[in-house]
Amino acid sequence: MSTAALPVLEVLPRDLSAYAAGNTGIPYVHRFGSGRPGPHVLVNALTHGNELCGAVAASRLLDDGVRPRIGTLTIAFANVAAYESFDPARPFDSRQLVHNLNRVWSPEWLDGDEDGPELRRARELRPVVAAADHVLDLHSTSQDVEPFWVYPARARNAEVALAIGRPSVHLVMPSGLGSGTPLIEHGRFGVAGSDAGAALVAECGQHFRRATCELAVEVALDVLGHFGLIERAPGGAARAPQRRYELIRTHVVRTPDFRFARPLVGFETFEADEPIAVDGDAELRAPEACTVLMPTREPIVGREGFYLARAL
Ligand SMILES: [Zn+2]
């Protein structure tokens, strides 16, 4: 039962059925080749069903008829089934139907025996992700905090995110997410030293804010501009100083008695050994001076409670 106040819903899901057919044989996947050599960039939306900004950005690219000058552009709406389950009275519930579509991109899950709507969709989208040279996965956050990039600590990812410069905050993952394999670490994207291109998540702001959707559109265009698929002046973004964090650890909620030591929305700093939360009998303290990112709004056993990062 929800106790936290519901946020204002500035944006609501819309009917996406016009995009269902796509042109690749895979529902909600659209691909445009330029006929000229160049990178293949995937803009992926709705990995989480209630992260509306991706749907706004993907449909904007399609509605505006954005086409690559070079290379190939693929635009995908991932978890439309979860998106369509949206209930304004329970707007956080449509993140996923059964599984978290952003934790199942390993062979164990994709080739495993378990079934469910997200696993079926991941298996369907697997060749789409595998075919891309570069991936932008559009996300948003439950709390109203500054937008930030999330990416594996690889030179190519940092290069792209820093060149674009907005969001201006970067969460770098030296050794994965710690709670499953996200889309941006699928296959060669997750292998250090592979020849994979960039694979980035952009957390564009709070799920239901209009500004979040506008940022998602701009970031998608920035990424396409960066790789030369569209004409876009570099440095179009008002360049803010860049702040980088490195993920130290992910805490997955273990008991129904999880609670934070104080209310958190994200970006709060803790001194070494300062209590962050309790989870059943376990008292969770800061292992070093660190920053909490993406604290859960409502703890659910088996899902991420918070992420700890150190400023770089
Ligand atoms: Zn997300």
PDB file of C-alpha atoms and ligand atoms in Angstrom:
ATOM      1  CA  MET A   1       0.000   0.000   0.000  1.00  0.00           C
ATOM      2  CA  SER A   2       1.405   3.346  -1.047  1.00  0.00           C
ATOM      3  CA  THR A   3       2.048   5.931   1.607  1.00  0.00           C
ATOM      4  CA  ALA A   4       4.180   8.406  -0.344  1.00  0.00           C
ATOM      5  CA  ALA A   5       2.349  11.321  -1.954  1.00  0.00           C
ATOM      6  CA  LEU A   6       1.811  10.987  -5.687  1.00  0.00           C
ATOM      7  CA  PRO A   7       3.621  13.434  -7.939  1.00  0.00           C
ATOM      8  CA  VAL A   8       1.819  15.727 -10.362  1.00  0.00           C
ATOM      9  CA  LEU A   9       1.365  13.999 -13.706  1.00  0.00           C
ATOM     10  CA  GLU A  10       2.283  16.686 -16.238  1.00  0.00           C
ATOM     11  CA  VAL A  11       2.490  14.057 -18.951  1.00  0.00           C
ATOM     12  CA  LEU A  12       0.374  10.959 -19.472  1.00  0.00           C
ATOM     13  CA  PRO A  13       0.864   7.996 -21.768  1.00  0.00           C
ATOM     14  CA  ARG A  14      -0.705   8.272 -25.180  1.00  0.00           C
ATOM     15  CA  ASP A  15      -1.908   5.788 -27.742  1.00  0.00           C
ATOM     16  CA  LEU A  16       1.162   4.316 -29.442  1.00  0.00           C
ATOM     17  CA  SER A  17      -0.712   1.966 -31.758  1.00  0.00           C
ATOM     18  CA  ALA A  18       0.294   4.047 -34.797  1.00  0.00           C
ATOM     19  CA  TYR A  19       3.882   2.902 -34.187  1.00  0.00           C
ATOM     20  CA  ALA A  20       3.080  -0.771 -33.594  1.00  0.00           C
ATOM     21  CA  ALA A  21       3.703  -2.136 -37.066  1.00  0.00           C
ATOM     22  CA  GLY A  22       7.197  -0.703 -37.402  1.00  0.00           C
ATOM     23  CA  ASN A  23       9.116  -1.744 -40.500  1.00  0.00           C
ATOM     24  CA  THR A  24      11.426  -4.486 -39.271  1.00  0.00           C
ATOM     25  CA  GLY A  25       9.045  -7.358 -38.591  1.00  0.00           C
ATOM     26  CA  ILE A  26       9.429  -6.664 -34.859  1.00  0.00           C
ATOM     27  CA  PRO A  27       6.557  -4.689 -33.334  1.00  0.00           C
ATOM     28  CA  TYR A  28       7.395  -1.101 -32.377  1.00  0.00           C
ATOM     29  CA  VAL A  29      10.818  -1.189 -34.028  1.00  0.00           C
ATOM     30  CA  HIS A  30      11.531   1.277 -36.856  1.00  0.00           C
ATOM     31  CA  ARG A  31      14.704   1.281 -38.912  1.00  0.00           C
ATOM     32  CA  PHE A  32      15.894   3.813 -41.481  1.00  0.00           C
ATOM     33  CA  GLY A  33      18.981   3.242 -43.583  1.00  0.00           C
ATOM     34  CA  SER A  34      20.649   6.178 -45.301  1.00  0.00           C
ATOM     35  CA  GLY A  35      22.153   4.036 -48.027  1.00  0.00           C
ATOM     36  CA  ARG A  36      25.505   5.516 -47.045  1.00  0.00           C
ATOM     37  CA  PRO A  37      28.168   4.114 -44.764  1.00  0.00           C
ATOM     38  CA  GLY A  38      28.102   5.249 -41.180  1.00  0.00           C
ATOM     39  CA  PRO A  39      27.228   4.132 -37.689  1.00  0.00           C
ATOM     40  CA  HIS A  40      24.066   2.305 -36.730  1.00  0.00           C
ATOM     41  CA  VAL A  41      22.508   4.126 -33.781  1.00  0.00           C
ATOM     42  CA  LEU A  42      19.675   2.683 -31.710  1.00  0.00           C
ATOM     43  CA  VAL A  43      17.426   5.063 -29.775  1.00  0.00           C
ATOM     44  CA  ASN A  44      15.533   2.884 -27.337  1.00  0.00           C
ATOM     45  CA  ALA A  45      12.493   4.043 -25.374  1.00  0.00           C
ATOM     46  CA  LEU A  46      10.332   2.546 -22.638  1.00  0.00           C
ATOM     47  CA  THR A  47      12.696  -0.041 -21.239  1.00  0.00           C
ATOM     48  CA  HIS A  48      10.657   0.883 -18.180  1.00  0.00           C
ATOM     49  CA  GLY A  49       6.962   1.292 -18.932  1.00  0.00           C
ATOM     50  CA  ASN A  50       6.316   4.374 -16.803  1.00  0.00           C
ATOM     51  CA  GLU A  51       9.346   6.310 -18.049  1.00  0.00           C
ATOM     52  CA  LEU A  52       7.311   8.383 -20.436  1.00  0.00           C
ATOM     53  CA  CYS A  53      10.104  10.570 -21.810  1.00  0.00           C
ATOM     54  CA  GLY A  54      11.399   7.835 -24.071  1.00  0.00           C
ATOM     55  CA  ALA A  55       8.039   7.405 -25.738  1.00  0.00           C
ATOM     56  CA  VAL A  56       7.836  11.160 -26.283  1.00  0.00           C
ATOM     57  CA  ALA A  57      11.318  11.291 -27.817  1.00  0.00           C
ATOM     58  CA  ALA A  58      10.888   8.199 -30.004  1.00  0.00           C
ATOM     59  CA  SER A  59       7.515   9.330 -31.324  1.00  0.00           C
ATOM     60  CA  ARG A  60       8.889  12.842 -31.915  1.00  0.00           C
ATOM     61  CA  LEU A  61      11.713  11.449 -34.065  1.00  0.00           C
ATOM     62  CA  LEU A  62       9.203   9.374 -36.015  1.00  0.00           C
ATOM     63  CA  ASP A  63       6.564  12.106 -36.312  1.00  0.00           C
ATOM     64  CA  ASP A  64       9.167  14.632 -37.468  1.00  0.00           C
ATOM     65  CA  GLY A  65      10.442  12.173 -40.065  1.00  0.00           C
ATOM     66  CA  VAL A  66      14.014  12.292 -38.793  1.00  0.00           C
ATOM     67  CA  ARG A  67      16.147  10.292 -41.231  1.00  0.00           C
ATOM     68  CA  PRO A  68      19.884   9.545 -41.126  1.00  0.00           C
ATOM     69  CA  ARG A  69      22.206  11.332 -43.578  1.00  0.00           C
ATOM     70  CA  ILE A  70      24.710   8.537 -43.037  1.00  0.00           C
ATOM     71  CA  GLY A  71      24.533   5.106 -41.424  1.00  0.00           C
ATOM     72  CA  THR A  72      21.372   3.672 -39.947  1.00  0.00           C
ATOM     73  CA  LEU A  73      18.865   4.872 -37.369  1.00  0.00           C
ATOM     74  CA  THR A  74      16.759   2.426 -35.370  1.00  0.00           C
ATOM     75  CA  ILE A  75      14.019   3.654 -33.050  1.00  0.00           C
ATOM     76  CA  ALA A  76      12.422   1.169 -30.651  1.00  0.00           C
ATOM     77  CA  PHE A  77       9.666   1.311 -28.058  1.00  0.00           C
ATOM     78  CA  ALA A  78      10.625  -1.520 -25.708  1.00  0.00           C
ATOM     79  CA  ASN A  79       8.045  -2.275 -23.026  1.00  0.00           C
ATOM     80  CA  VAL A  80       4.827  -0.974 -24.565  1.00  0.00           C
ATOM     81  CA  ALA A  81       2.803  -3.598 -22.682  1.00  0.00           C
ATOM     82  CA  ALA A  82       3.904  -2.109 -19.351  1.00  0.00           C
ATOM     83  CA  TYR A  83       3.367   1.435 -20.668  1.00  0.00           C
ATOM     84  CA  GLU A  84      -0.180   0.520 -21.643  1.00  0.00           C
ATOM     85  CA  SER A  85      -0.879  -0.751 -18.129  1.00  0.00           C
ATOM     86  CA  PHE A  86      -0.501   2.817 -16.820  1.00  0.00           C
ATOM     87  CA  ASP A  87      -2.946   3.773 -14.082  1.00  0.00           C
ATOM     88  CA  PRO A  88      -2.800   7.450 -12.967  1.00  0.00           C
ATOM     89  CA  ALA A  89      -3.731   6.338  -9.451  1.00  0.00           C
ATOM     90  CA  ARG A  90      -0.666   4.035  -9.365  1.00  0.00           C
ATOM     91  CA  PRO A  91       1.747   5.663 -11.795  1.00  0.00           C
ATOM     92  CA  PHE A  92       4.858   3.856 -10.527  1.00  0.00           C
ATOM     93  CA  ASP A  93       3.426   0.379 -11.015  1.00  0.00           C
ATOM     94  CA  SER A  94       3.774   0.306 -14.790  1.00  0.00           C
ATOM     95  CA  ARG A  95       7.564   0.261 -14.584  1.00  0.00           C
ATOM     96  CA  GLN A  96       7.346  -3.435 -15.426  1.00  0.00           C
ATOM     97  CA  LEU A  97       4.742  -6.184 -15.615  1.00  0.00           C
ATOM     98  CA  VAL A  98       6.754  -9.082 -14.197  1.00  0.00           C
ATOM     99  CA  HIS A  99      10.514  -8.754 -14.731  1.00  0.00           C
ATOM    100  CA  ASN A 100      12.663  -5.655 -14.902  1.00  0.00           C
ATOM    101  CA  LEU A 101      13.392  -5.375 -18.637  1.00  0.00           C
ATOM    102  CA  ASN A 102      16.620  -3.598 -17.763  1.00  0.00           C
ATOM    103  CA  ARG A 103      18.166  -6.484 -15.795  1.00  0.00           C
ATOM    104  CA  VAL A 104      17.710  -9.475 -18.088  1.00  0.00           C
ATOM    105  CA  TRP A 105      20.219  -8.846 -20.891  1.00  0.00           C
ATOM    106  CA  SER A 106      22.499 -11.762 -19.987  1.00  0.00           C
ATOM    107  CA  PRO A 107      22.591 -15.169 -21.721  1.00  0.00           C
ATOM    108  CA  GLU A 108      21.344 -16.697 -18.433  1.00  0.00           C
ATOM    109  CA  TRP A 109      18.023 -14.840 -18.737  1.00  0.00           C
ATOM    110  CA  LEU A 110      17.737 -14.567 -22.502  1.00  0.00           C
ATOM    111  CA  ASP A 111      18.523 -18.237 -23.115  1.00  0.00           C
ATOM    112  CA  GLY A 112      16.955 -19.456 -19.873  1.00  0.00           C
ATOM    113  CA  ASP A 113      13.689 -21.302 -19.278  1.00  0.00           C
ATOM    114  CA  GLU A 114      11.792 -18.571 -17.493  1.00  0.00           C
ATOM    115  CA  ASP A 115       8.990 -16.840 -19.292  1.00  0.00           C
ATOM    116  CA  GLY A 116       7.114 -13.584 -18.921  1.00  0.00           C
ATOM    117  CA  PRO A 117       6.199 -10.549 -20.979  1.00  0.00           C
ATOM    118  CA  GLU A 118       9.509  -8.748 -20.408  1.00  0.00           C
ATOM    119  CA  LEU A 119      11.574 -11.851 -21.174  1.00  0.00           C
ATOM    120  CA  ARG A 120       9.615 -12.447 -24.373  1.00  0.00           C
ATOM    121  CA  ARG A 121      10.148  -8.827 -25.392  1.00  0.00           C
ATOM    122  CA  ALA A 122      13.858  -8.926 -24.531  1.00  0.00           C
ATOM    123  CA  ARG A 123      14.251 -12.051 -26.673  1.00  0.00           C
ATOM    124  CA  GLU A 124      12.419 -10.276 -29.486  1.00  0.00           C
ATOM    125  CA  LEU A 125      14.575  -7.143 -29.143  1.00  0.00           C
ATOM    126  CA  ARG A 126      17.851  -9.025 -28.723  1.00  0.00           C
ATOM    127  CA  PRO A 127      18.845  -8.815 -32.415  1.00  0.00           C
ATOM    128  CA  VAL A 128      17.875  -5.128 -32.457  1.00  0.00           C
ATOM    129  CA  VAL A 129      20.272  -4.297 -29.625  1.00  0.00           C
ATOM    130  CA  ALA A 130      22.947  -6.633 -30.997  1.00  0.00           C
ATOM    131  CA  ALA A 131      22.793  -4.994 -34.443  1.00  0.00           C
ATOM    132  CA  ALA A 132      23.453  -1.459 -33.175  1.00  0.00           C
ATOM    133  CA  ASP A 133      26.878   0.147 -33.119  1.00  0.00           C
ATOM    134  CA  HIS A 134      25.777   2.680 -30.514  1.00  0.00           C
ATOM    135  CA  VAL A 135      22.841   2.644 -28.099  1.00  0.00           C
ATOM    136  CA  LEU A 136      20.982   5.429 -26.332  1.00  0.00           C
ATOM    137  CA  ASP A 137      18.528   4.023 -23.795  1.00  0.00           C
ATOM    138  CA  LEU A 138      16.149   6.718 -22.525  1.00  0.00           C
ATOM    139  CA  HIS A 139      15.079   6.553 -18.887  1.00  0.00           C
ATOM    140  CA  SER A 140      13.739   8.745 -16.106  1.00  0.00           C
ATOM    141  CA  THR A 141      13.780   8.721 -12.314  1.00  0.00           C
ATOM    142  CA  SER A 142      11.042   8.387  -9.711  1.00  0.00           C
ATOM    143  CA  GLN A 143      12.388  11.348  -7.746  1.00  0.00           C
ATOM    144  CA  ASP A 144      12.630  14.841  -9.132  1.00  0.00           C
ATOM    145  CA  VAL A 145      16.416  15.095  -9.314  1.00  0.00           C
ATOM    146  CA  GLU A 146      19.006  16.345 -11.755  1.00  0.00           C
ATOM    147  CA  PRO A 147      19.277  14.331 -14.962  1.00  0.00           C
ATOM    148  CA  PHE A 148      22.334  12.111 -15.355  1.00  0.00           C
ATOM    149  CA  TRP A 149      24.011   9.643 -17.662  1.00  0.00           C
ATOM    150  CA  VAL A 150      24.670   6.054 -16.608  1.00  0.00           C
ATOM    151  CA  TYR A 151      27.239   4.007 -18.467  1.00  0.00           C
ATOM    152  CA  PRO A 152      29.861   1.299 -18.068  1.00  0.00           C
ATOM    153  CA  ALA A 153      33.323   2.743 -17.373  1.00  0.00           C
ATOM    154  CA  ARG A 154      34.677   2.517 -20.880  1.00  0.00           C
ATOM    155  CA  ALA A 155      36.536   5.235 -22.732  1.00  0.00           C
ATOM    156  CA  ARG A 156      34.099   5.285 -25.624  1.00  0.00           C
ATOM    157  CA  ASN A 157      31.069   5.869 -23.427  1.00  0.00           C
ATOM    158  CA  ALA A 158      32.710   8.661 -21.470  1.00  0.00           C
ATOM    159  CA  GLU A 159      33.929  10.282 -24.668  1.00  0.00           C
ATOM    160  CA  VAL A 160      30.411  10.491 -26.112  1.00  0.00           C
ATOM    161  CA  ALA A 161      28.674  11.565 -22.904  1.00  0.00           C
ATOM    162  CA  LEU A 162      31.296  14.230 -22.156  1.00  0.00           C
ATOM    163  CA  ALA A 163      31.248  15.510 -25.734  1.00  0.00           C
ATOM    164  CA  ILE A 164      27.485  15.959 -25.549  1.00  0.00           C
ATOM    165  CA  GLY A 165      27.696  17.387 -22.049  1.00  0.00           C
ATOM    166  CA  ARG A 166      24.037  17.251 -21.134  1.00  0.00           C
ATOM    167  CA  PRO A 167      23.025  15.773 -18.805  1.00  0.00           C
ATOM    168  CA  SER A 168      26.077  17.197 -17.071  1.00  0.00           C
ATOM    169  CA  VAL A 169      26.151  14.523 -14.362  1.00  0.00           C
ATOM    170  CA  HIS A 170      27.657  11.099 -15.098  1.00  0.00           C
ATOM    171  CA  LEU A 171      27.292   7.848 -13.152  1.00  0.00           C
ATOM    172  CA  VAL A 172      30.005   5.502 -14.321  1.00  0.00           C
ATOM    173  CA  MET A 173      29.782   1.766 -13.629  1.00  0.00           C
ATOM    174  CA  PRO A 174      33.246   0.191 -13.232  1.00  0.00           C
ATOM    175  CA  SER A 175      31.832  -3.320 -12.825  1.00  0.00           C
ATOM    176  CA  GLY A 176      28.215  -3.407 -13.902  1.00  0.00           C
ATOM    177  CA  LEU A 177      25.050  -2.531 -12.072  1.00  0.00           C
ATOM    178  CA  GLY A 178      25.324  -5.198  -9.395  1.00  0.00           C
ATOM    179  CA  SER A 179      21.713  -6.325  -9.741  1.00  0.00           C
ATOM    180  CA  GLY A 180      21.482  -7.791 -13.220  1.00  0.00           C
ATOM    181  CA  THR A 181      22.530  -6.996 -16.771  1.00  0.00           C
ATOM    182  CA  PRO A 182      21.094  -3.790 -18.197  1.00  0.00           C
ATOM    183  CA  LEU A 183      20.358  -3.346 -21.895  1.00  0.00           C
ATOM    184  CA  ILE A 184      23.457  -1.180 -22.336  1.00  0.00           C
ATOM    185  CA  GLU A 185      25.632  -4.113 -21.210  1.00  0.00           C
ATOM    186  CA  HIS A 186      24.122  -6.644 -23.566  1.00  0.00           C
ATOM    187  CA  GLY A 187      26.575  -8.814 -25.477  1.00  0.00           C
ATOM    188  CA  ARG A 188      29.707  -7.037 -26.612  1.00  0.00           C
ATOM    189  CA  PHE A 189      28.540  -3.776 -24.991  1.00  0.00           C
ATOM    190  CA  GLY A 190      29.236  -5.411 -21.637  1.00  0.00           C
ATOM    191  CA  VAL A 191      32.635  -6.832 -22.516  1.00  0.00           C
ATOM    192  CA  ALA A 192      35.608  -4.705 -21.502  1.00  0.00           C
ATOM    193  CA  GLY A 193      38.042  -4.396 -24.366  1.00  0.00           C
ATOM    194  CA  SER A 194      35.500  -5.362 -27.030  1.00  0.00           C
ATOM    195  CA  ASP A 195      35.128  -3.269 -30.166  1.00  0.00           C
ATOM    196  CA  ALA A 196      31.606  -2.218 -29.127  1.00  0.00           C
ATOM    197  CA  GLY A 197      30.550   1.368 -29.613  1.00  0.00           C
ATOM    198  CA  ALA A 198      28.949   3.591 -27.011  1.00  0.00           C
ATOM    199  CA  ALA A 199      25.978   2.414 -24.959  1.00  0.00           C
ATOM    200  CA  LEU A 200      24.486   5.004 -22.664  1.00  0.00           C
ATOM    201  CA  VAL A 201      21.485   5.449 -20.434  1.00  0.00           C
ATOM    202  CA  ALA A 202      20.183   8.973 -20.054  1.00  0.00           C
ATOM    203  CA  GLU A 203      18.114   9.481 -16.902  1.00  0.00           C
ATOM    204  CA  CYS A 204      16.299  12.594 -18.064  1.00  0.00           C
ATOM    205  CA  GLY A 205      14.523  13.717 -14.885  1.00  0.00           C
ATOM    206  CA  GLN A 206      11.346  12.765 -13.065  1.00  0.00           C
ATOM    207  CA  HIS A 207       9.047  10.324 -14.880  1.00  0.00           C
ATOM    208  CA  PHE A 208       6.010  12.523 -15.286  1.00  0.00           C
ATOM    209  CA  ARG A 209       7.490  15.963 -15.913  1.00  0.00           C
ATOM    210  CA  ARG A 210       7.237  17.745 -19.224  1.00  0.00           C
ATOM    211  CA  ALA A 211      10.824  19.020 -18.882  1.00  0.00           C
ATOM    212  CA  THR A 212      12.007  15.399 -18.699  1.00  0.00           C
ATOM    213  CA  CYS A 213      10.376  14.638 -22.041  1.00  0.00           C
ATOM    214  CA  GLU A 214      11.874  17.740 -23.624  1.00  0.00           C
ATOM    215  CA  LEU A 215      15.339  16.779 -22.393  1.00  0.00           C
ATOM    216  CA  ALA A 216      14.921  13.243 -23.771  1.00  0.00           C
ATOM    217  CA  VAL A 217      14.155  14.704 -27.206  1.00  0.00           C
ATOM    218  CA  GLU A 218      17.232  16.957 -27.042  1.00  0.00           C
ATOM    219  CA  VAL A 219      19.528  14.170 -25.840  1.00  0.00           C
ATOM    220  CA  ALA A 220      18.311  11.860 -28.614  1.00  0.00           C
ATOM    221  CA  LEU A 221      18.995  14.562 -31.199  1.00  0.00           C
ATOM    222  CA  ASP A 222      22.375  15.342 -29.599  1.00  0.00           C
ATOM    223  CA  VAL A 223      23.389  11.683 -29.855  1.00  0.00           C
ATOM    224  CA  LEU A 224      22.281  11.476 -33.495  1.00  0.00           C
ATOM    225  CA  GLY A 225      24.159  14.716 -34.163  1.00  0.00           C
ATOM    226  CA  HIS A 226      27.256  13.448 -32.381  1.00  0.00           C
ATOM    227  CA  PHE A 227      27.447  10.423 -34.651  1.00  0.00           C
ATOM    228  CA  GLY A 228      26.722  12.481 -37.754  1.00  0.00           C
ATOM    229  CA  LEU A 229      23.337  10.914 -38.509  1.00  0.00           C
ATOM    230  CA  ILE A 230      21.703  14.323 -38.467  1.00  0.00           C
ATOM    231  CA  GLU A 231      22.979  17.816 -39.004  1.00  0.00           C
ATOM    232  CA  ARG A 232      23.276  19.384 -35.562  1.00  0.00           C
ATOM    233  CA  ALA A 233      25.682  22.021 -34.382  1.00  0.00           C
ATOM    234  CA  PRO A 234      28.041  20.644 -31.738  1.00  0.00           C
ATOM    235  CA  GLY A 235      27.904  22.421 -28.419  1.00  0.00           C
ATOM    236  CA  GLY A 236      24.256  23.286 -28.897  1.00  0.00           C
ATOM    237  CA  ALA A 237      23.711  22.463 -25.247  1.00  0.00           C
ATOM    238  CA  ALA A 238      24.499  25.213 -22.787  1.00  0.00           C
ATOM    239  CA  ARG A 239      27.564  23.530 -21.386  1.00  0.00           C
ATOM    240  CA  ALA A 240      27.540  23.099 -17.635  1.00  0.00           C
ATOM    241  CA  PRO A 241      30.523  21.894 -15.596  1.00  0.00           C
ATOM    242  CA  GLN A 242      30.529  18.097 -15.721  1.00  0.00           C
ATOM    243  CA  ARG A 243      30.253  16.067 -12.497  1.00  0.00           C
ATOM    244  CA  ARG A 244      31.190  12.415 -12.499  1.00  0.00           C
ATOM    245  CA  TYR A 245      30.424   9.653 -10.018  1.00  0.00           C
ATOM    246  CA  GLU A 246      31.540   6.062  -9.877  1.00  0.00           C
ATOM    247  CA  LEU A 247      29.155   3.358  -8.694  1.00  0.00           C
ATOM    248  CA  ILE A 248      30.494   1.625  -5.574  1.00  0.00           C
ATOM    249  CA  ARG A 249      27.651  -0.725  -4.749  1.00  0.00           C
ATOM    250  CA  THR A 250      23.977  -1.441  -5.308  1.00  0.00           C
ATOM    251  CA  HIS A 251      21.784  -2.463  -2.390  1.00  0.00           C
ATOM    252  CA  VAL A 252      18.892  -4.766  -3.285  1.00  0.00           C
ATOM    253  CA  VAL A 253      16.094  -4.664  -0.690  1.00  0.00           C
ATOM    254  CA  ARG A 254      16.123  -7.881   1.348  1.00  0.00           C
ATOM    255  CA  THR A 255      13.257  -7.489   3.823  1.00  0.00           C
ATOM    256  CA  PRO A 256       9.887  -5.733   4.068  1.00  0.00           C
ATOM    257  CA  ASP A 257      11.365  -3.764   6.984  1.00  0.00           C
ATOM    258  CA  PHE A 258      13.750  -1.782   4.816  1.00  0.00           C
ATOM    259  CA  ARG A 259      13.767   1.916   5.646  1.00  0.00           C
ATOM    260  CA  PHE A 260      16.102   4.849   5.126  1.00  0.00           C
ATOM    261  CA  ALA A 261      17.722   6.567   8.091  1.00  0.00           C
ATOM    262  CA  ARG A 262      16.343   9.842   6.722  1.00  0.00           C
ATOM    263  CA  PRO A 263      14.209  10.772   3.726  1.00  0.00           C
ATOM    264  CA  LEU A 264      16.238  10.650   0.517  1.00  0.00           C
ATOM    265  CA  VAL A 265      15.585  11.719  -3.053  1.00  0.00           C
ATOM    266  CA  GLY A 266      19.071  11.180  -4.461  1.00  0.00           C
ATOM    267  CA  PHE A 267      22.410  13.040  -4.460  1.00  0.00           C
ATOM    268  CA  GLU A 268      22.532  13.191  -0.648  1.00  0.00           C
ATOM    269  CA  THR A 269      26.047  12.726   0.690  1.00  0.00           C
ATOM    270  CA  PHE A 270      27.050  10.532   3.611  1.00  0.00           C
ATOM    271  CA  GLU A 271      30.202  10.455   5.686  1.00  0.00           C
ATOM    272  CA  ALA A 272      32.052   7.177   6.146  1.00  0.00           C
ATOM    273  CA  ASP A 273      30.155   4.942   8.582  1.00  0.00           C
ATOM    274  CA  GLU A 274      27.069   7.176   8.645  1.00  0.00           C
ATOM    275  CA  PRO A 275      23.841   5.114   8.722  1.00  0.00           C
ATOM    276  CA  ILE A 276      21.971   5.099   5.414  1.00  0.00           C
ATOM    277  CA  ALA A 277      19.210   2.564   5.990  1.00  0.00           C
ATOM    278  CA  VAL A 278      18.178  -0.515   7.899  1.00  0.00           C
ATOM    279  CA  ASP A 279      17.054  -3.662   6.130  1.00  0.00           C
ATOM    280  CA  GLY A 280      15.661  -6.133   8.652  1.00  0.00           C
ATOM    281  CA  ASP A 281      18.445  -6.735  11.156  1.00  0.00           C
ATOM    282  CA  ALA A 282      21.099  -5.238   8.925  1.00  0.00           C
ATOM    283  CA  GLU A 283      22.205  -1.686   9.506  1.00  0.00           C
ATOM    284  CA  LEU A 284      23.524  -0.262   6.257  1.00  0.00           C
ATOM    285  CA  ARG A 285      26.263   2.305   6.725  1.00  0.00           C
ATOM    286  CA  ALA A 286      28.277   4.306   4.252  1.00  0.00           C
ATOM    287  CA  PRO A 287      31.447   2.309   3.469  1.00  0.00           C
ATOM    288  CA  GLU A 288      33.245   5.603   2.759  1.00  0.00           C
ATOM    289  CA  ALA A 289      32.253   9.204   2.099  1.00  0.00           C
ATOM    290  CA  CYS A 290      29.713   8.714  -0.670  1.00  0.00           C
ATOM    291  CA  THR A 291      26.573   9.861  -2.441  1.00  0.00           C
ATOM    292  CA  VAL A 292      23.257   8.031  -2.654  1.00  0.00           C
ATOM    293  CA  LEU A 293      21.677   7.824  -6.085  1.00  0.00           C
ATOM    294  CA  MET A 294      18.242   6.563  -7.084  1.00  0.00           C
ATOM    295  CA  PRO A 295      16.914   5.765  -3.586  1.00  0.00           C
ATOM    296  CA  THR A 296      13.757   3.721  -3.913  1.00  0.00           C
ATOM    297  CA  ARG A 297      10.515   5.583  -3.442  1.00  0.00           C
ATOM    298  CA  GLU A 298       8.782   2.476  -2.105  1.00  0.00           C
ATOM    299  CA  PRO A 299      10.983  -0.420  -1.042  1.00  0.00           C
ATOM    300  CA  ILE A 300      10.080  -3.708  -2.720  1.00  0.00           C
ATOM    301  CA  VAL A 301      11.902  -6.882  -1.673  1.00  0.00           C
ATOM    302  CA  GLY A 302      14.166  -8.034  -4.488  1.00  0.00           C
ATOM    303  CA  ARG A 303      14.365  -4.630  -6.148  1.00  0.00           C
ATOM    304  CA  GLU A 304      17.077  -1.989  -5.841  1.00  0.00           C
ATOM    305  CA  GLY A 305      16.917   0.073  -2.671  1.00  0.00           C
ATOM    306  CA  PHE A 306      19.675   2.540  -3.497  1.00  0.00           C
ATOM    307  CA  TYR A 307      22.960   2.972  -5.293  1.00  0.00           C
ATOM    308  CA  LEU A 308      26.136   4.268  -3.642  1.00  0.00           C
ATOM    309  CA  ALA A 309      28.610   6.284  -5.625  1.00  0.00           C
ATOM    310  CA  ARG A 310      31.820   8.175  -5.000  1.00  0.00           C
ATOM    311  CA  ALA A 311      32.522  11.503  -6.624  1.00  0.00           C
ATOM    312  CA  LEU A 312      35.336  11.321  -9.180  1.00  0.00           C
TER     313      LEU A 312
HETATM  314 ZN    ZN B   1      14.438   3.278 -16.075  1.00  0.00          ZN
END
